[in-house]
Amino acid sequence: MAITVQEPMRALLYAPFYAATALGAWDQEELEVNHVTAPRASTAADSLFHGTVDVCWGGPMRVNHAYDQRAGCDLVCFGEAVTRDPFFLIGRTARPNFRLAVLTAMRLATVGEVPTPWLCLQDDVRRIGLDPDNLVRVGDQTMIENIYAMRHLEVDVIQLSQPLAEQLIASGDGHLWYAAANRGRCSYTSFYARKAVIDDRREEMLKLVRGLYRAEKWLQRRTPEGIADIMAPYFPQVPVGLLRAAIQRYRVLGIWSENPILPRVGYDRLKAALISGGFARGTPYEAAVDNSLAEQVVEEDPPSL
């Protein structure tokens, strides 16, 4: 029986999953995987409870939110893929000595499509002793809308992921102020599913995580050019040179996990941001994370793709 896996949206930060698919990692495990895309990222987890998908990939943020919203929630994260925050602050003018405190004098536009980028940034701001509620911020626009706003001098700095950040930098219309990955481990993306489904289909889930681990090894060992060749069909509108540069920046920042074990330190940093931002009460690591599958495949040490 096939496993149906759902992505929340198309994004370069999800490269480990695309690599596993494109390189046949799950075919080599003799695992049939059907891929679907969520109608809306905000309701991705609902499909697990409706039984229309078996596994999602996305942020542990979604799991924390589900525990707050659903009595008897049994979602767990397993198989980490993105271990650092993949978002950037891109400013209209160069600011090589940028500090977060500068934001108090700026007009900031943050990501409107999903909540995690702002939740993590506001936590960074709190940790330097400032109140993020005092920032002049636009938070209800898409990243594309925010690019337009900065080009038309409506805001001073915007929050973007790749390849949009790289596009602005390459054009000279934007300047890198802050890479959120530099805060350290902050578990951003993993597989997640209902614990009952994992228990019932454990061997298939093991194959799923093993395939991901092999793709993670592949990503760590390949050049940006080689990775871009595999990613290009997933991003046909992005020029190959720009795609390579975006991948190289992500590689240098270490946003992709070296193995699928989701570390407590990364989870706790993300959870702290969800709590400080008033988004979630915060689900304990022991309830929200199951590393048993990942630990088994890491011990097996399967070959790279």
Short mmCIF file of C-alpha atoms in Angstrom, two decimals:
data_model
loop_
_atom_site.label_atom_id
_atom_site.label_comp_id
_atom_site.label_asym_id
_atom_site.label_seq_id
_atom_site.Cartn_x
_atom_site.Cartn_y
_atom_site.Cartn_z
CA MET A 1 0.00 0.00 0.00
CA ALA A 2 1.31 3.44 -0.92
CA ILE A 3 2.05 6.12 1.65
CA THR A 4 0.53 9.49 0.83
CA VAL A 5 2.86 12.34 1.79
CA GLN A 6 1.72 15.96 1.74
CA GLU A 7 3.85 19.07 1.28
CA PRO A 8 2.45 22.39 2.56
CA MET A 9 3.75 24.49 -0.38
CA ARG A 10 6.59 24.50 -2.89
CA ALA A 11 9.76 25.94 -1.33
CA LEU A 12 13.50 25.51 -1.87
CA LEU A 13 14.04 24.93 1.82
CA TYR A 14 12.34 21.54 1.33
CA ALA A 15 15.18 20.35 -0.93
CA PRO A 16 15.86 17.15 1.09
CA PHE A 17 12.37 15.85 0.28
CA TYR A 18 12.61 16.77 -3.40
CA ALA A 19 16.03 15.13 -3.62
CA ALA A 20 14.70 11.92 -2.09
CA THR A 21 11.90 11.89 -4.65
CA ALA A 22 13.92 12.84 -7.71
CA LEU A 23 16.78 10.46 -6.97
CA GLY A 24 14.51 7.51 -6.27
CA ALA A 25 15.39 7.11 -2.60
CA TRP A 26 12.03 5.60 -1.78
CA ASP A 27 11.96 3.49 -4.93
CA GLN A 28 15.18 1.92 -3.73
CA GLU A 29 13.41 1.14 -0.47
CA GLU A 30 10.58 -0.46 -2.48
CA LEU A 31 8.22 2.07 -0.94
CA GLU A 32 5.47 3.61 -3.05
CA VAL A 33 5.00 7.25 -2.13
CA ASN A 34 2.17 9.41 -3.47
CA HIS A 35 2.83 13.15 -3.25
CA VAL A 36 0.10 15.74 -2.78
CA THR A 37 0.11 19.44 -1.93
CA ALA A 38 -2.04 20.90 0.84
CA PRO A 39 -4.88 23.18 -0.34
CA ARG A 40 -3.66 25.67 2.27
CA ALA A 41 -0.54 25.46 4.40
CA SER A 42 -2.51 26.57 7.46
CA THR A 43 -4.77 23.51 7.32
CA ALA A 44 -2.17 20.93 6.29
CA ALA A 45 -2.39 18.96 9.54
CA ASP A 46 -6.15 18.55 9.22
CA SER A 47 -5.63 16.06 6.39
CA LEU A 48 -3.96 13.66 8.83
CA PHE A 49 -7.05 13.62 11.03
CA HIS A 50 -9.37 13.33 8.03
CA GLY A 51 -7.38 10.31 6.87
CA THR A 52 -6.75 11.70 3.38
CA VAL A 53 -2.96 11.67 3.85
CA ASP A 54 -0.65 9.55 5.96
CA VAL A 55 2.30 11.87 6.51
CA CYS A 56 2.96 15.61 6.20
CA TRP A 57 6.19 17.46 6.05
CA GLY A 58 6.29 20.89 7.62
CA GLY A 59 7.11 22.69 10.81
CA PRO A 60 6.86 21.35 14.35
CA MET A 61 4.91 24.58 14.74
CA ARG A 62 1.95 22.78 13.14
CA VAL A 63 2.21 19.95 15.66
CA ASN A 64 2.30 22.37 18.59
CA HIS A 65 -0.75 24.18 17.22
CA ALA A 66 -2.65 20.92 16.79
CA TYR A 67 -2.03 19.94 20.42
CA ASP A 68 -3.56 23.23 21.52
CA GLN A 69 -6.58 22.85 19.22
CA ARG A 70 -7.43 19.13 19.45
CA ALA A 71 -8.22 17.06 22.50
CA GLY A 72 -6.39 13.74 22.36
CA CYS A 73 -3.98 14.92 19.67
CA ASP A 74 -1.42 12.24 18.82
CA LEU A 75 0.73 13.96 16.21
CA VAL A 76 4.48 13.44 16.42
CA CYS A 77 7.44 14.81 14.48
CA PHE A 78 9.88 12.30 13.03
CA GLY A 79 12.62 12.68 10.45
CA GLU A 80 14.03 16.21 10.61
CA ALA A 81 15.05 17.81 7.29
CA VAL A 82 15.53 21.54 8.03
CA THR A 83 17.41 22.23 11.23
CA ARG A 84 17.96 26.01 11.03
CA ASP A 85 15.74 28.96 10.16
CA PRO A 86 15.88 29.50 6.37
CA PHE A 87 14.68 33.13 6.33
CA PHE A 88 16.56 36.40 5.86
CA LEU A 89 16.10 40.10 6.44
CA ILE A 90 16.79 41.92 3.18
CA GLY A 91 17.18 45.68 3.41
CA ARG A 92 16.73 48.39 0.81
CA THR A 93 20.17 49.84 1.51
CA ALA A 94 23.46 48.23 2.53
CA ARG A 95 23.98 47.82 6.28
CA PRO A 96 27.10 45.71 6.88
CA ASN A 97 27.08 46.19 10.67
CA PHE A 98 23.41 45.36 11.14
CA ARG A 99 22.07 44.68 14.62
CA LEU A 100 18.50 43.66 15.42
CA ALA A 101 18.05 46.79 17.51
CA VAL A 102 18.10 48.78 14.25
CA LEU A 103 14.63 47.41 13.50
CA THR A 104 13.13 49.83 16.02
CA ALA A 105 13.82 52.63 13.55
CA MET A 106 12.74 50.76 10.43
CA ARG A 107 9.56 49.88 8.58
CA LEU A 108 9.57 46.08 8.53
CA ALA A 109 7.48 43.70 6.40
CA THR A 110 7.41 40.08 7.55
CA VAL A 111 6.20 36.90 5.89
CA GLY A 112 2.42 36.71 5.66
CA GLU A 113 2.07 33.23 4.18
CA VAL A 114 3.06 31.30 7.32
CA PRO A 115 3.57 32.35 10.97
CA THR A 116 6.89 30.72 11.90
CA PRO A 117 9.30 33.25 10.33
CA TRP A 118 7.84 36.15 12.32
CA LEU A 119 7.42 34.10 15.49
CA CYS A 120 11.12 33.24 15.43
CA LEU A 121 12.19 36.78 14.58
CA GLN A 122 10.08 38.35 17.31
CA ASP A 123 11.69 35.94 19.77
CA ASP A 124 15.15 37.07 18.62
CA VAL A 125 14.06 40.66 19.25
CA ARG A 126 12.79 39.82 22.74
CA ARG A 127 16.09 38.15 23.59
CA ILE A 128 17.96 41.43 23.12
CA GLY A 129 15.58 43.14 25.52
CA LEU A 130 13.24 44.85 23.05
CA ASP A 131 9.48 44.58 22.64
CA PRO A 132 8.58 43.37 19.11
CA ASP A 133 5.12 44.87 19.49
CA ASN A 134 6.75 48.30 19.24
CA LEU A 135 8.14 47.64 15.76
CA VAL A 136 6.51 49.30 12.76
CA ARG A 137 5.56 46.13 10.94
CA VAL A 138 3.46 44.94 8.00
CA GLY A 139 2.57 41.31 8.61
CA ASP A 140 -0.32 40.50 6.31
CA GLN A 141 1.33 40.58 2.87
CA THR A 142 2.97 37.86 0.82
CA MET A 143 6.70 37.87 0.18
CA ILE A 144 6.10 38.96 -3.42
CA GLU A 145 3.94 41.85 -2.22
CA ASN A 146 6.64 42.83 0.25
CA ILE A 147 9.26 42.93 -2.51
CA TYR A 148 7.01 45.33 -4.40
CA ALA A 149 6.55 47.43 -1.26
CA MET A 150 10.30 47.74 -0.69
CA ARG A 151 11.00 48.64 -4.31
CA HIS A 152 8.40 51.39 -4.01
CA LEU A 153 9.95 52.72 -0.77
CA GLU A 154 6.95 51.71 1.35
CA VAL A 155 9.11 49.62 3.73
CA ASP A 156 12.81 49.53 4.59
CA VAL A 157 13.43 45.82 5.21
CA ILE A 158 11.60 42.61 4.35
CA GLN A 159 11.70 38.98 5.43
CA LEU A 160 12.32 36.45 2.64
CA SER A 161 13.39 32.87 1.98
CA GLN A 162 15.32 31.51 -1.00
CA PRO A 163 15.36 32.01 -3.92
CA LEU A 164 13.56 35.36 -3.50
CA ALA A 165 16.26 36.67 -1.18
CA GLU A 166 18.98 35.71 -3.65
CA GLN A 167 17.09 37.35 -6.51
CA LEU A 168 16.99 40.70 -4.71
CA ILE A 169 20.63 40.48 -3.68
CA ALA A 170 21.75 39.59 -7.21
CA SER A 171 19.74 42.45 -8.75
CA GLY A 172 21.17 45.00 -6.34
CA ASP A 173 17.66 45.92 -5.20
CA GLY A 174 18.24 44.32 -1.80
CA HIS A 175 21.05 43.79 0.68
CA LEU A 176 21.50 40.96 3.18
CA TRP A 177 21.10 42.26 6.71
CA TYR A 178 20.41 39.15 8.75
CA ALA A 179 20.39 35.39 8.22
CA ALA A 180 18.12 33.81 10.85
CA ALA A 181 20.04 30.54 10.54
CA ASN A 182 22.84 32.17 12.51
CA ARG A 183 20.82 31.96 15.71
CA GLY A 184 21.69 28.22 15.78
CA ARG A 185 19.61 25.07 15.77
CA CYS A 186 15.90 25.79 15.43
CA SER A 187 14.03 22.74 14.14
CA TYR A 188 12.08 24.05 11.17
CA THR A 189 10.85 21.11 9.12
CA SER A 190 10.30 17.40 9.60
CA PHE A 191 7.87 14.66 8.75
CA TYR A 192 4.92 14.47 11.10
CA ALA A 193 2.03 12.02 11.41
CA ARG A 194 -0.41 10.51 13.88
CA LYS A 195 1.31 8.17 16.29
CA ALA A 196 -1.32 5.51 15.64
CA VAL A 197 -0.48 5.55 11.92
CA ILE A 198 3.25 5.33 12.61
CA ASP A 199 2.70 2.36 14.90
CA ASP A 200 0.44 0.59 12.40
CA ARG A 201 2.79 1.15 9.44
CA ARG A 202 6.13 1.22 11.18
CA GLU A 203 8.11 -0.67 8.54
CA GLU A 204 6.90 1.67 5.82
CA MET A 205 7.68 4.70 7.97
CA LEU A 206 11.14 3.29 8.58
CA LYS A 207 11.68 3.11 4.82
CA LEU A 208 10.42 6.68 4.48
CA VAL A 209 12.96 7.97 7.01
CA ARG A 210 15.75 5.83 5.60
CA GLY A 211 15.17 7.33 2.16
CA LEU A 212 15.23 10.83 3.64
CA TYR A 213 18.52 10.11 5.41
CA ARG A 214 20.11 8.92 2.20
CA ALA A 215 18.98 12.13 0.50
CA GLU A 216 20.38 14.19 3.38
CA LYS A 217 23.75 12.49 2.93
CA TRP A 218 23.59 13.22 -0.79
CA LEU A 219 22.88 16.92 -0.16
CA GLN A 220 25.85 17.22 2.19
CA ARG A 221 28.25 15.74 -0.37
CA ARG A 222 27.14 17.35 -3.62
CA THR A 223 28.09 20.71 -5.11
CA PRO A 224 25.49 23.48 -5.43
CA GLU A 225 25.64 22.87 -9.19
CA GLY A 226 24.77 19.21 -8.75
CA ILE A 227 21.96 19.97 -6.33
CA ALA A 228 20.56 22.68 -8.63
CA ASP A 229 20.36 20.19 -11.49
CA ILE A 230 18.05 18.05 -9.37
CA MET A 231 16.04 20.98 -7.99
CA ALA A 232 15.54 22.75 -11.33
CA PRO A 233 12.42 20.80 -12.41
CA TYR A 234 10.75 21.77 -9.14
CA PHE A 235 11.48 25.47 -9.76
CA PRO A 236 11.21 25.92 -13.54
CA GLN A 237 10.79 29.71 -13.31
CA VAL A 238 14.08 30.22 -11.43
CA PRO A 239 17.22 30.77 -13.55
CA VAL A 240 19.75 28.00 -12.91
CA GLY A 241 22.49 30.42 -11.88
CA LEU A 242 20.23 32.01 -9.29
CA LEU A 243 19.17 28.59 -8.03
CA ARG A 244 22.81 27.57 -7.57
CA ALA A 245 23.57 30.73 -5.62
CA ALA A 246 20.53 30.25 -3.39
CA ILE A 247 21.50 26.65 -2.66
CA GLN A 248 25.09 27.65 -1.93
CA ARG A 249 23.95 30.21 0.64
CA TYR A 250 21.72 27.65 2.33
CA ARG A 251 24.57 25.13 2.32
CA VAL A 252 26.99 27.57 3.97
CA LEU A 253 24.39 28.40 6.63
CA GLY A 254 23.81 24.71 7.35
CA ILE A 255 20.02 24.82 7.21
CA TRP A 256 19.65 21.19 6.04
CA SER A 257 19.93 18.42 8.60
CA GLU A 258 22.89 16.05 8.40
CA ASN A 259 20.67 13.25 9.70
CA PRO A 260 16.96 12.84 10.50
CA ILE A 261 17.26 12.91 14.30
CA LEU A 262 15.35 15.96 15.58
CA PRO A 263 17.42 17.44 18.44
CA ARG A 264 15.94 18.69 21.67
CA VAL A 265 17.90 21.94 21.48
CA GLY A 266 16.41 22.79 18.08
CA TYR A 267 12.90 21.87 19.11
CA ASP A 268 13.12 23.81 22.37
CA ARG A 269 14.35 26.95 20.58
CA LEU A 270 11.41 26.81 18.19
CA LYS A 271 8.97 26.05 21.01
CA ALA A 272 10.23 29.05 22.99
CA ALA A 273 9.45 31.30 20.01
CA LEU A 274 5.94 29.88 19.69
CA ILE A 275 5.34 30.53 23.39
CA SER A 276 6.84 34.04 23.50
CA GLY A 277 4.83 34.99 20.41
CA GLY A 278 1.57 33.82 22.01
CA PHE A 279 1.01 31.26 19.26
CA ALA A 280 1.09 28.06 21.33
CA ARG A 281 1.32 26.86 24.90
CA GLY A 282 4.25 24.64 23.93
CA THR A 283 4.06 20.85 23.68
CA PRO A 284 6.80 18.96 25.54
CA TYR A 285 9.53 17.43 23.40
CA GLU A 286 8.72 13.98 24.73
CA ALA A 287 5.13 14.24 23.46
CA ALA A 288 5.77 15.93 20.12
CA VAL A 289 8.90 14.13 18.88
CA ASP A 290 9.55 10.45 18.13
CA ASN A 291 13.17 9.87 17.17
CA SER A 292 13.04 6.08 17.31
CA LEU A 293 12.80 5.67 13.53
CA ALA A 294 15.55 8.18 12.86
CA GLU A 295 17.83 6.70 15.48
CA GLN A 296 17.42 3.26 13.94
CA VAL A 297 18.29 4.37 10.41
CA VAL A 298 21.26 6.42 11.62
CA GLU A 299 22.57 3.35 13.43
CA GLU A 300 22.11 1.32 10.24
CA ASP A 301 24.11 3.99 8.34
CA PRO A 302 22.67 3.33 4.86
CA PRO A 303 24.74 4.48 1.87
CA SER A 304 24.18 7.84 0.21
CA LEU A 305 22.23 7.98 -3.03
#
